[in-house]
PDB file of C-alpha atoms and ligand atoms in Angstrom:
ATOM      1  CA  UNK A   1      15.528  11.997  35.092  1.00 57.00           C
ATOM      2  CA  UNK A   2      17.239  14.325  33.251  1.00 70.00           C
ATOM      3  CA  UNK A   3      14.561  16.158  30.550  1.00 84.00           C
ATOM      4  CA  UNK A   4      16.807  15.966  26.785  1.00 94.00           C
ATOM      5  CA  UNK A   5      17.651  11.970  27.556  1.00 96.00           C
ATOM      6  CA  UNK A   6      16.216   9.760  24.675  1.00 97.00           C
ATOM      7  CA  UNK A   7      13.939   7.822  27.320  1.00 96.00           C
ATOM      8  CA  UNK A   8      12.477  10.996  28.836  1.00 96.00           C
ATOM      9  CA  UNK A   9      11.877  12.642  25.675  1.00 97.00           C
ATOM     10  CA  UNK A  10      10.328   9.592  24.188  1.00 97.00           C
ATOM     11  CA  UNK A  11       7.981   9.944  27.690  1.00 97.00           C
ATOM     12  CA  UNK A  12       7.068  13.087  27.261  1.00 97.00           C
ATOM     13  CA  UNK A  13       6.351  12.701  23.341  1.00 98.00           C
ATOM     14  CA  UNK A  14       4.058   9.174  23.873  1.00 98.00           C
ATOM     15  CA  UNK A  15       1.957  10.764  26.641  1.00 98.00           C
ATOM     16  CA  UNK A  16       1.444  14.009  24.430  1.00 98.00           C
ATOM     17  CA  UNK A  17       0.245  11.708  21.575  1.00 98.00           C
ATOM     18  CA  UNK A  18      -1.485   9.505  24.395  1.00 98.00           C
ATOM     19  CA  UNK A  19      -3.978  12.822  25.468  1.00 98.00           C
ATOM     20  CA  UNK A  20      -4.717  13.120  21.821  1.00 97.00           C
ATOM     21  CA  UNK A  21      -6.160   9.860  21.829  1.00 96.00           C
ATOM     22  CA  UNK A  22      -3.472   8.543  19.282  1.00 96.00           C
ATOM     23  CA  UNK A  23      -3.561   5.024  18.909  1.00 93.00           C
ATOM     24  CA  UNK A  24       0.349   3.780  18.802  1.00 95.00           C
ATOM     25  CA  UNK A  25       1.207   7.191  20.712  1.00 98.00           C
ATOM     26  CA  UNK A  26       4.831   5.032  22.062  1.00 97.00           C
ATOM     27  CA  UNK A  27       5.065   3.350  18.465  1.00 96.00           C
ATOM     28  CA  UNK A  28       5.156   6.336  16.949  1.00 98.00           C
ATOM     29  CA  UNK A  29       7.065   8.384  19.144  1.00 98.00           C
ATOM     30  CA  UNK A  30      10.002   5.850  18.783  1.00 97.00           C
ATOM     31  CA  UNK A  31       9.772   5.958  14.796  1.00 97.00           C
ATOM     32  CA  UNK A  32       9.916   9.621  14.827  1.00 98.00           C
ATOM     33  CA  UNK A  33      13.029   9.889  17.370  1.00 98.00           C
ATOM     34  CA  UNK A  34      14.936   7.083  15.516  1.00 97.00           C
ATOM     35  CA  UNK A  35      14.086   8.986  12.512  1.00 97.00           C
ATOM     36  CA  UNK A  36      15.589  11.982  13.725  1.00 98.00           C
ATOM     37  CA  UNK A  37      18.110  10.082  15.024  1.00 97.00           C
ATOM     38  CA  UNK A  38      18.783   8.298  11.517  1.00 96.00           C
ATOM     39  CA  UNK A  39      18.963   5.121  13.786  1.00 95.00           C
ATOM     40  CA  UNK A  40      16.975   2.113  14.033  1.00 92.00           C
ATOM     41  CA  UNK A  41      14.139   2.227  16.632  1.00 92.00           C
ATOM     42  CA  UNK A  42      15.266  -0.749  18.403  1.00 91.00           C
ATOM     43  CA  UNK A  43      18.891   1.349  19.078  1.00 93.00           C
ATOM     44  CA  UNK A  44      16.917   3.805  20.552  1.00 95.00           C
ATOM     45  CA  UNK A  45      16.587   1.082  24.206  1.00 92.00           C
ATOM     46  CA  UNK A  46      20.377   0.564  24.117  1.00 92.00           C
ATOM     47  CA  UNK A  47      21.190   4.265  24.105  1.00 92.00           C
ATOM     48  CA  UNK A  48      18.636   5.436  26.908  1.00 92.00           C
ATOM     49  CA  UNK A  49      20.307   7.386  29.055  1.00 91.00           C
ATOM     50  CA  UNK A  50      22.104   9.651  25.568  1.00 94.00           C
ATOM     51  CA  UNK A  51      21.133  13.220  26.232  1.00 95.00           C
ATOM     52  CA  UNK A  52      20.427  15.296  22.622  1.00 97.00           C
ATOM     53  CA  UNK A  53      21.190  17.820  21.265  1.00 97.00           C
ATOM     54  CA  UNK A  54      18.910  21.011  21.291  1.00 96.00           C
ATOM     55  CA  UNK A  55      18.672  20.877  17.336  1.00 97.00           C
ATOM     56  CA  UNK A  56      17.628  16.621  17.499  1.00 97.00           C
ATOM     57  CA  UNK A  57      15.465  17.797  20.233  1.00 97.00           C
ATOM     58  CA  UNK A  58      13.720  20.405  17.749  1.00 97.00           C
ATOM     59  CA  UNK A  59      13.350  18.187  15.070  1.00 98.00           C
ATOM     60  CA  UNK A  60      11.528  15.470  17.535  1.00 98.00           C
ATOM     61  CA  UNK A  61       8.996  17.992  18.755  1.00 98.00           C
ATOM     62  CA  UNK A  62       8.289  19.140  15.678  1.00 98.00           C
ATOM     63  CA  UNK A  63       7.567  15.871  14.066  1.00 98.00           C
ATOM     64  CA  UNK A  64       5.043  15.129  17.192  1.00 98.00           C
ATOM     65  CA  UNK A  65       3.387  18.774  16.865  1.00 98.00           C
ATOM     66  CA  UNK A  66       2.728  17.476  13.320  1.00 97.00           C
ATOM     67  CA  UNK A  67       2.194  14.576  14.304  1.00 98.00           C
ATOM     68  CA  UNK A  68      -0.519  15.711  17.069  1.00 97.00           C
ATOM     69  CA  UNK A  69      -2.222  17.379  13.492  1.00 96.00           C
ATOM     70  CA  UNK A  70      -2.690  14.210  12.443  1.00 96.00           C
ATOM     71  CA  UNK A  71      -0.368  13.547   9.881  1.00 97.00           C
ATOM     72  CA  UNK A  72       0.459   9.768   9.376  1.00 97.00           C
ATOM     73  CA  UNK A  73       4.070   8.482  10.697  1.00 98.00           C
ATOM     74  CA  UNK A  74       5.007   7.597   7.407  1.00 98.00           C
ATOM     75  CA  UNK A  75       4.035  10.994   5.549  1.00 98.00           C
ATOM     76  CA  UNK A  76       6.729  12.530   8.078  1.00 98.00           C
ATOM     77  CA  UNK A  77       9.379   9.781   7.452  1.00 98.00           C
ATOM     78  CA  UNK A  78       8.813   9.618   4.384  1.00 98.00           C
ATOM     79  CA  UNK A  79       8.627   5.511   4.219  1.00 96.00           C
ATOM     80  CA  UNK A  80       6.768   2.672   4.592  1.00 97.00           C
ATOM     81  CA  UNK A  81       7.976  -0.976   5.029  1.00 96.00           C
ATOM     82  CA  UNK A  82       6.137  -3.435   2.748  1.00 98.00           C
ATOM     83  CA  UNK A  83       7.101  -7.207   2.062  1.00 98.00           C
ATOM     84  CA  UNK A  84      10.155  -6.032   3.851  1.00 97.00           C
ATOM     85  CA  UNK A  85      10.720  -3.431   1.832  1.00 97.00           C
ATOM     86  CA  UNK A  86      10.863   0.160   2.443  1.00 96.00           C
ATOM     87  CA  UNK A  87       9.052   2.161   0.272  1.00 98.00           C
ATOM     88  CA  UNK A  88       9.509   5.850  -0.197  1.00 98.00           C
ATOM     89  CA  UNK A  89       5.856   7.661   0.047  1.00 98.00           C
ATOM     90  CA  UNK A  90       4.404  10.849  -0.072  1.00 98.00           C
ATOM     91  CA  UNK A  91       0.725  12.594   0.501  1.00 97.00           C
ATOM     92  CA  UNK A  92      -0.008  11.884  -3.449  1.00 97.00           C
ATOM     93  CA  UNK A  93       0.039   7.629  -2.442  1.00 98.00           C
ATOM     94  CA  UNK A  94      -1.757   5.698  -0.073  1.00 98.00           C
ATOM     95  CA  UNK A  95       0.255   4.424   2.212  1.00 98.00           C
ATOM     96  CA  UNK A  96       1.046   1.093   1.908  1.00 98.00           C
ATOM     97  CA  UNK A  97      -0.903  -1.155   4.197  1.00 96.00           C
ATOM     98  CA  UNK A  98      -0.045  -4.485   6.261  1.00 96.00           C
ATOM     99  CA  UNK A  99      -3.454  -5.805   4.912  1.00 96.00           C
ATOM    100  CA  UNK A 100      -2.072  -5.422   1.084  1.00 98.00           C
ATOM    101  CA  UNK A 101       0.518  -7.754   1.301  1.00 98.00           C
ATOM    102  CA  UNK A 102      -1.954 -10.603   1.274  1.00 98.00           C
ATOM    103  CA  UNK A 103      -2.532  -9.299  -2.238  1.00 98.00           C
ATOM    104  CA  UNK A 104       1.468  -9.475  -3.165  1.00 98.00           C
ATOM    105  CA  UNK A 105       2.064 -12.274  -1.689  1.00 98.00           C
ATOM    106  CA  UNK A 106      -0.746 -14.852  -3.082  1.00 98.00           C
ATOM    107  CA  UNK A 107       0.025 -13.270  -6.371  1.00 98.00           C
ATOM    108  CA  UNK A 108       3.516 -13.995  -5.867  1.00 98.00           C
ATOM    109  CA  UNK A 109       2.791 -17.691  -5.110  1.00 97.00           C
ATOM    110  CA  UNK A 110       0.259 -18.263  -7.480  1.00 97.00           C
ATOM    111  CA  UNK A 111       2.831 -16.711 -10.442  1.00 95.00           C
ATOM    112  CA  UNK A 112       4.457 -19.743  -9.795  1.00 92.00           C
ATOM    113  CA  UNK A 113       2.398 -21.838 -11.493  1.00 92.00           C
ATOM    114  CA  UNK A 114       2.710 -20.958 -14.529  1.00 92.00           C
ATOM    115  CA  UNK A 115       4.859 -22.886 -16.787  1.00 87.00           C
ATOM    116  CA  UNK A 116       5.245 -19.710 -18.950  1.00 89.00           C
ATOM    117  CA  UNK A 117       9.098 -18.272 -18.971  1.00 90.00           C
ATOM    118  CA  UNK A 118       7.889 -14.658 -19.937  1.00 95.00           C
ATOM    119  CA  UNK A 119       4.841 -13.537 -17.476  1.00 97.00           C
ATOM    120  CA  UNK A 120       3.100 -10.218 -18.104  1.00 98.00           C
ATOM    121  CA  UNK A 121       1.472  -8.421 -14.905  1.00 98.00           C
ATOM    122  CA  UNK A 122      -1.108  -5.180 -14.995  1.00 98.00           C
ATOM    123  CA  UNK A 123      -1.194  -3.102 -12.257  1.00 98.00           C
ATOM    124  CA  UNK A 124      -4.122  -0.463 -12.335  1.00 98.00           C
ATOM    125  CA  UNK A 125      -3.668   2.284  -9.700  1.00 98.00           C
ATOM    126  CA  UNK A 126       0.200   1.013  -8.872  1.00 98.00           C
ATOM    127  CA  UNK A 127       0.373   3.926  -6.416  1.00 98.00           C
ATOM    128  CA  UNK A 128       3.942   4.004  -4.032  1.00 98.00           C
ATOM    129  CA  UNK A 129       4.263   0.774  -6.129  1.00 98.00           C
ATOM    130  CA  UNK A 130       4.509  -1.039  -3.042  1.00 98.00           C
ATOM    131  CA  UNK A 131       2.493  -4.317  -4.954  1.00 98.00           C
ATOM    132  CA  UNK A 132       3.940  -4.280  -8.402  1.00 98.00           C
ATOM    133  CA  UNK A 133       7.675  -3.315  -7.329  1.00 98.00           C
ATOM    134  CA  UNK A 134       7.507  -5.860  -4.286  1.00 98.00           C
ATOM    135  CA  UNK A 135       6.142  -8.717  -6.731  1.00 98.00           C
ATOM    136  CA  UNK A 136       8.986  -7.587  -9.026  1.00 98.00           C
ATOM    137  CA  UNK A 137      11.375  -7.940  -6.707  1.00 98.00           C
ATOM    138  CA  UNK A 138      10.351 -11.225  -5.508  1.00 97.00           C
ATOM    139  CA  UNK A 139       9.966 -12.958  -9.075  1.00 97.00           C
ATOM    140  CA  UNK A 140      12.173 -12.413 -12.094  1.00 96.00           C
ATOM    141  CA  UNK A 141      10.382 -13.623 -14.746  1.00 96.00           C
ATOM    142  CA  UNK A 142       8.074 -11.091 -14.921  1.00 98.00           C
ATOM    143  CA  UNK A 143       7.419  -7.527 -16.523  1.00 98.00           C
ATOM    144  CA  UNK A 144       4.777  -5.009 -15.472  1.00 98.00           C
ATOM    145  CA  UNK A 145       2.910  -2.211 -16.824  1.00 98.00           C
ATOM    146  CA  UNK A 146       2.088   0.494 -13.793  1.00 98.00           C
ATOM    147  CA  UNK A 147      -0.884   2.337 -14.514  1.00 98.00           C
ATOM    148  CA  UNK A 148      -2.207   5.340 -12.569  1.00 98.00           C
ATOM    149  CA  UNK A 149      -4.359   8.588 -13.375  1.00 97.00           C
ATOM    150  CA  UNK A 150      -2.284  10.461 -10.911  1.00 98.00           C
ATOM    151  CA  UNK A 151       0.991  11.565 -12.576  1.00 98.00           C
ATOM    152  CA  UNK A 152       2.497  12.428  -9.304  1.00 98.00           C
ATOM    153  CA  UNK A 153       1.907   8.910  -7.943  1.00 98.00           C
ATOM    154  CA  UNK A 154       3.717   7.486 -11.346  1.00 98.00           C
ATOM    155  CA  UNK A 155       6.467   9.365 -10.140  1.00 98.00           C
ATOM    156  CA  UNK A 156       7.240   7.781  -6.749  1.00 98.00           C
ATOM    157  CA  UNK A 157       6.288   4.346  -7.785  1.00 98.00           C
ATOM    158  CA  UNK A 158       8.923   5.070 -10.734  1.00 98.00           C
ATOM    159  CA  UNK A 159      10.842   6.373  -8.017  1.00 98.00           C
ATOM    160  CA  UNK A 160      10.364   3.154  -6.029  1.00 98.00           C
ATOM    161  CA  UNK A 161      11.240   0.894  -8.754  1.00 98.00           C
ATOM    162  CA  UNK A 162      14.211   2.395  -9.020  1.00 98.00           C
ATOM    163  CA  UNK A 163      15.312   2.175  -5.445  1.00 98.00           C
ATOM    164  CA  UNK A 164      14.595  -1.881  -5.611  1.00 98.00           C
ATOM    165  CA  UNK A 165      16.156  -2.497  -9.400  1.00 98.00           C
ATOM    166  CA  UNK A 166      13.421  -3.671 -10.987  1.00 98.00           C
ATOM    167  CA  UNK A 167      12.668  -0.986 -13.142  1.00 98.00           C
ATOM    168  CA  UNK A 168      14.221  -1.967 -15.965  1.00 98.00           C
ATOM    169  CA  UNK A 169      11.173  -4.307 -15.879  1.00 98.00           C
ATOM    170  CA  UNK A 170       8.478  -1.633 -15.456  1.00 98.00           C
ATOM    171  CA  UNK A 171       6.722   0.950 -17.763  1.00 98.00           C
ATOM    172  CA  UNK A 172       4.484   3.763 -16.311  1.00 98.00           C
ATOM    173  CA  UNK A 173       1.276   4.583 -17.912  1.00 98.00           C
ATOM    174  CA  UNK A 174      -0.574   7.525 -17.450  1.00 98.00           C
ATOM    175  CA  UNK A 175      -4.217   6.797 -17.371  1.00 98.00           C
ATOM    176  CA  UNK A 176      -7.685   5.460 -16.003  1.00 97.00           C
ATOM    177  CA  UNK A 177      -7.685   2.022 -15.579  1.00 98.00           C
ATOM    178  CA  UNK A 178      -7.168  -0.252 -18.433  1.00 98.00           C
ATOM    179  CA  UNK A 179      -7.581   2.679 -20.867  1.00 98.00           C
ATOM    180  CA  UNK A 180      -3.457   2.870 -21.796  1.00 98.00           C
ATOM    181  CA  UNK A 181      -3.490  -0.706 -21.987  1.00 98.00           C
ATOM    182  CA  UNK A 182      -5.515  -1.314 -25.208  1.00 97.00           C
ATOM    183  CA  UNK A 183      -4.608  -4.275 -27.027  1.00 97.00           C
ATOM    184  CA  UNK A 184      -2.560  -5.903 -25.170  1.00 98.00           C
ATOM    185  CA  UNK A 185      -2.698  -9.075 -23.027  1.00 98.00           C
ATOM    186  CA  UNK A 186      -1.496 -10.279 -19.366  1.00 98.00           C
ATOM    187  CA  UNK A 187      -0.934 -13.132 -17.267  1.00 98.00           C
ATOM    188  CA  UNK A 188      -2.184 -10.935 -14.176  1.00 98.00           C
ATOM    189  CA  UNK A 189      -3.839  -7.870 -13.182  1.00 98.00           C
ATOM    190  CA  UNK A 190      -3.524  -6.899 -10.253  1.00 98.00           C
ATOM    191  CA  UNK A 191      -5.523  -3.636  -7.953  1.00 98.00           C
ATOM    192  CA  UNK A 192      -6.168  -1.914  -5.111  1.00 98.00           C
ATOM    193  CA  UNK A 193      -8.658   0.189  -6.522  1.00 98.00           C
ATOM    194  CA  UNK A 194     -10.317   3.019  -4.105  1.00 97.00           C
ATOM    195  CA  UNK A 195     -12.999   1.157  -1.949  1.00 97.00           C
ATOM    196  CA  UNK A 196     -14.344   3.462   0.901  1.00 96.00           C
ATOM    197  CA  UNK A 197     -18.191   4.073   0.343  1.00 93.00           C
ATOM    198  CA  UNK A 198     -19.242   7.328   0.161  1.00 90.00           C
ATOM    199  CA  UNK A 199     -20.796   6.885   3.915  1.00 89.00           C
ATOM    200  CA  UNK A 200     -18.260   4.931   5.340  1.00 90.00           C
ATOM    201  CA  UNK A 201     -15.694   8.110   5.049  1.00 84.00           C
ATOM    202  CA  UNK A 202     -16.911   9.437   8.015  1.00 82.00           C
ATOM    203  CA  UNK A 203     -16.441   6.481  10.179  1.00 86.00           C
ATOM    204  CA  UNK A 204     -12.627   6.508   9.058  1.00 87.00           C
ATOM    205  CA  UNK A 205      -9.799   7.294  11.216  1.00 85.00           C
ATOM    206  CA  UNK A 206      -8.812  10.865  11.009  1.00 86.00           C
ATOM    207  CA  UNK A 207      -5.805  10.378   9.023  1.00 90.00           C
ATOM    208  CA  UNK A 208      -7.247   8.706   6.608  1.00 91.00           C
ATOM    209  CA  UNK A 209      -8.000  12.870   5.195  1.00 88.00           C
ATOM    210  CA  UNK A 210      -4.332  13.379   4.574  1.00 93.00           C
ATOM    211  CA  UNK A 211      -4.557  10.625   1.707  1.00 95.00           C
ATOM    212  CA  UNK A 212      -5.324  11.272  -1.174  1.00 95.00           C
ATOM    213  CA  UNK A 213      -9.190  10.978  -2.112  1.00 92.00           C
ATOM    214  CA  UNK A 214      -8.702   9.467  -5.602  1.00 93.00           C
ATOM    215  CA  UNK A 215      -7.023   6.781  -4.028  1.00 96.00           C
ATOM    216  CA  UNK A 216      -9.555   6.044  -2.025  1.00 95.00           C
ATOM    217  CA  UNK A 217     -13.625   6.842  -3.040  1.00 94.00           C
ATOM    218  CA  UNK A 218     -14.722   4.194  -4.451  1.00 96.00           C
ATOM    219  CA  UNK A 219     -18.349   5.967  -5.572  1.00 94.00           C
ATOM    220  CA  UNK A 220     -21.303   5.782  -4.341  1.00 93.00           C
ATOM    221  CA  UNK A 221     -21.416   1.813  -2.890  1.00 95.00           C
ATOM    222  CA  UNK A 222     -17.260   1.843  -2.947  1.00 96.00           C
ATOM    223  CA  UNK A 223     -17.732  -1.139  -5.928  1.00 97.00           C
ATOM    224  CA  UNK A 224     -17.930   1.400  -9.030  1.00 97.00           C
ATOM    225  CA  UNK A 225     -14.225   0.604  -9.603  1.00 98.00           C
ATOM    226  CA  UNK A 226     -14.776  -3.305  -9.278  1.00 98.00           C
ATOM    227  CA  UNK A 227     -17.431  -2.904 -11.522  1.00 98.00           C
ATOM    228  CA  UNK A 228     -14.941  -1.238 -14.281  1.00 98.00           C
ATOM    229  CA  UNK A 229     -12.393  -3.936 -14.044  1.00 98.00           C
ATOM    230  CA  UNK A 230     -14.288  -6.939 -13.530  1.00 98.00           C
ATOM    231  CA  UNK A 231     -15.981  -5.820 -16.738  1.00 98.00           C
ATOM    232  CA  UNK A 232     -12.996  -5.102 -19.143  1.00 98.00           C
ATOM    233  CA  UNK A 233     -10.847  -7.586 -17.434  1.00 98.00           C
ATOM    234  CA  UNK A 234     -11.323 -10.814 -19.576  1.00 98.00           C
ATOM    235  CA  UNK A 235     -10.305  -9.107 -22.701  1.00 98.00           C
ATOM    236  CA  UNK A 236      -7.021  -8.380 -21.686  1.00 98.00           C
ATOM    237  CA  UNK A 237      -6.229 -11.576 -19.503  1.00 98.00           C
ATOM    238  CA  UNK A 238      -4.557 -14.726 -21.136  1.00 96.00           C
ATOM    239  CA  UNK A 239      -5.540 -18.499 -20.969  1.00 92.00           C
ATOM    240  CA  UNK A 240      -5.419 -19.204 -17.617  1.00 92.00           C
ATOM    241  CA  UNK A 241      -4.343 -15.482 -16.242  1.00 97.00           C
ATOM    242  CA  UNK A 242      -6.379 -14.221 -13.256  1.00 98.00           C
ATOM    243  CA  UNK A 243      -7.499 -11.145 -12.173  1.00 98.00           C
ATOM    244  CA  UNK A 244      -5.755 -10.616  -8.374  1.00 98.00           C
ATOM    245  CA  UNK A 245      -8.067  -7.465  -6.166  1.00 98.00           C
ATOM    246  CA  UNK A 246      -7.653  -5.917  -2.566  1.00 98.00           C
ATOM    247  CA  UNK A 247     -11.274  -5.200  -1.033  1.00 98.00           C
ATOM    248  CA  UNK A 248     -12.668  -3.988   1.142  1.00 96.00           C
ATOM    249  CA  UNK A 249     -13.907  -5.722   5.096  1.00 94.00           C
ATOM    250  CA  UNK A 250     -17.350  -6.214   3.726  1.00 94.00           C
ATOM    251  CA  UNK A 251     -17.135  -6.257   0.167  1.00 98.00           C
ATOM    252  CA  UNK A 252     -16.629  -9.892  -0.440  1.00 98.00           C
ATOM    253  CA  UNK A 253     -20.260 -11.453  -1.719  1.00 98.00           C
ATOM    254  CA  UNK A 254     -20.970  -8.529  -3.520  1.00 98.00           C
ATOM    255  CA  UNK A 255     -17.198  -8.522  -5.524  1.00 98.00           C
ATOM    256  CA  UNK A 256     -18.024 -12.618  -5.469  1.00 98.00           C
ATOM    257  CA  UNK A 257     -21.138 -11.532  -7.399  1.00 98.00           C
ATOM    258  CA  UNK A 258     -20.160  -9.457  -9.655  1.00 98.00           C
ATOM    259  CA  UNK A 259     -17.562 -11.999 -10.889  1.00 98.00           C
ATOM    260  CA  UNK A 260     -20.303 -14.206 -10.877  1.00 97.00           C
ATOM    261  CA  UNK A 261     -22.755 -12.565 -13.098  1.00 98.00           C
ATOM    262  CA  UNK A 262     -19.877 -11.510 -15.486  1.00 97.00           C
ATOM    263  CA  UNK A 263     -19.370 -15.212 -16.976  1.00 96.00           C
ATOM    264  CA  UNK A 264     -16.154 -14.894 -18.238  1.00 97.00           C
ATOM    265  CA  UNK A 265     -14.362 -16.677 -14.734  1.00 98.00           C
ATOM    266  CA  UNK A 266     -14.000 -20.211 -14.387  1.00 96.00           C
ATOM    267  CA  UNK A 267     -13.298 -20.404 -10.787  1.00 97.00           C
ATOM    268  CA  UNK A 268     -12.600 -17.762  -7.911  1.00 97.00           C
ATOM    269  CA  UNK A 269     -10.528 -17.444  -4.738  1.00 98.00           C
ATOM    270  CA  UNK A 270     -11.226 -15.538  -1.652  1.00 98.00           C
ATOM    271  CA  UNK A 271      -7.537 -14.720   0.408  1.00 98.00           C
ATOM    272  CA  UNK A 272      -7.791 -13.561   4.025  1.00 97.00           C
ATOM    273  CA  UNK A 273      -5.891 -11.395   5.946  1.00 95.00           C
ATOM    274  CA  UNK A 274      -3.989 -12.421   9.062  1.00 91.00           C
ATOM    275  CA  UNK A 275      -6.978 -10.944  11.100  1.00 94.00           C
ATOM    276  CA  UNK A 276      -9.108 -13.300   9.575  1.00 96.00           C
ATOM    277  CA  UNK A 277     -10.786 -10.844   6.937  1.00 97.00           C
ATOM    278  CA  UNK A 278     -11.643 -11.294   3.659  1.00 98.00           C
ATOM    279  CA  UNK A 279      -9.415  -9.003   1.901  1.00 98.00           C
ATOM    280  CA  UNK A 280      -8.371 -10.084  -1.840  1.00 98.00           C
ATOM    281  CA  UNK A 281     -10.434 -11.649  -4.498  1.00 98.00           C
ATOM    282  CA  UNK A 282      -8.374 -13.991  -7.516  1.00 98.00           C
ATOM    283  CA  UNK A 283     -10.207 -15.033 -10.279  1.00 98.00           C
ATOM    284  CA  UNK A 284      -9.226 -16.883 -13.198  1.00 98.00           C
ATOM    285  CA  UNK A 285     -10.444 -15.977 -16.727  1.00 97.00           C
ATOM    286  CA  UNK A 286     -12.573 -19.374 -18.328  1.00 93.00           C
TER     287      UNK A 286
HETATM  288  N1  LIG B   1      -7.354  -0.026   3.069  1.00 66.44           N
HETATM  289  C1  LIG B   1      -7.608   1.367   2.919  1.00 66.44           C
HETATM  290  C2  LIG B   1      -8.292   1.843   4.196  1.00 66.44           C
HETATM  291  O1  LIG B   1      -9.419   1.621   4.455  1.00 66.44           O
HETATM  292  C3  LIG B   1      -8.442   1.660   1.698  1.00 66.44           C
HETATM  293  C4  LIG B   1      -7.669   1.423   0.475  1.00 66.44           C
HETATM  294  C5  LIG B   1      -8.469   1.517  -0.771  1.00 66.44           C
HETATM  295  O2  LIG B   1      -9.477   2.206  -0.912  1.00 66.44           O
HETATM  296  N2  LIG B   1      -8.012   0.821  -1.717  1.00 66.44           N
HETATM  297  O3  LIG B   1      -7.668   2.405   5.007  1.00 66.44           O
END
């Protein structure tokens, strides 16, 4: 076999990321070629035999060299698909996960039913935007404010609602929390607020460093920011709004309590993800 053929390059490149102990090493090879390629991966099987050029082949290796340092796929790319959408990211988001668009989804459902015309969503730490943007998107009765401390992150989910037209629906806050919100009242909140324990960090894939922290250390216990929101949440939630949040794989019964002890919740909902894990919390406000 010929060595600059698509198929032999994507050989050499998944067996590389293979000895590094990569999980997806073929995965990710083929992203990274059809990348280079501007092509979609699937393209890359009908055009097997293609021999590239010496400058595509340059690009490819160097995308698995950085690749082999541990830099996620979609840091290199530059994307992320979410809800079918592909999001433009960058080291100062978390990338979007599969898990998250439990979260998007029941919230999208759930919006619904409400026999409001006008709904109002929060969105504390928006991020890429990849669940405000994608909710958006998906339901047009319904304007968002996008808060996040990081300025840079404001910036790509800006950037983001942009790309999928729905920020003419959107307005970026700079702040902690619900701090820029004062005053004012929603139908939903939605977050993904930074989870990860303080312990559990080291049990994380390697990767996982290349994110950014603020994103994702959720204190001491990983609730602190659970704690924050369930807290100041009923005073900005309408009759009948809910409070929609991503946790963490073991964080259920002790998110469960804290909505609990807080009194202000009628009832609560528990969504799972598709591997069975508990993974978003709704509440609605009494
Ligand atoms: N789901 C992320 C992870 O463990 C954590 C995201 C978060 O802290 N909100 O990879």
């Amino acid at each position: 076999m010929k060595e600059n053929t698509i198929a032999k390059q994507l050989s050499l490149a998944t067996e590389k990321l293979n000895e590094a102990g990569i999980e997806n090493a073929r995965l990710d090879a083929e992203v990274l070629l059809a990348y280079v390629l501007n092509t979609r991966r699937l393209a890359l099987y009908v055009h097997v035999a293609k021999v590239l050029t010496d400058e595509q082949i340059t690009r490819f290796h160097n995308l698995i060299k950085r690749r082999l340092e541990r830099v996620p796929v979609a840091y290199l790319t530059g994307h992320k698909e979410f809800m079918g959408l592909n999001f433009a990211v960058t080291p100062d988001v978390l990338i979007p996960r599969p898990d998250t668009e439990v979260l998007a989804q029941g919230v999208i459902e759930h919006l619904h039913e409400f026999n409001r015309e006008n709904l109002k969503l929060a969105d504390l730490g928006v991020g890429s935007g990849a669940i405000c943007v994608s909710i958006l998107k998906f339901v047009e009765n319904v304007t968002a404010d996008a808060v996040d401390i990081s300025k840079k992150a404001l910036e790509i989910a800006e950037f983001n609602a942009e790309k999928f037209n729905v920020d003419d629906r959107m307005d970026f806050y700079e702040g902690n929390l619900f701090e820029p919100l004062e005053g004012n009242i929603y139908d939903v909140i939605v977050s993904n607020p930074p989870y990860i324990a303080a312990a559990e960090f080291k049990n994380l894939q390697v990767e996982i460093e290349t994110e950014p922290h603020v994103a994702l250390h959720g204190g001491a216990d990983g609730l602190k920011f659970y704690r924050k929101i369930i807290e100041a949440a009923p005073k900005f939630l309408a009759d009948d709004g809910f409070l929609a949040m991503e946790i963490g794989f073991n964080q259920s019964e002790s998110v469960q309590k804290l909505i609990n002890d807080n009194g202000n919740f009628k009832y609560l909902q528990v969504w799972k993800d598709l591997a069975g894990i508990e993974r978003v919390i709704a509440a609605w406000k009494k």
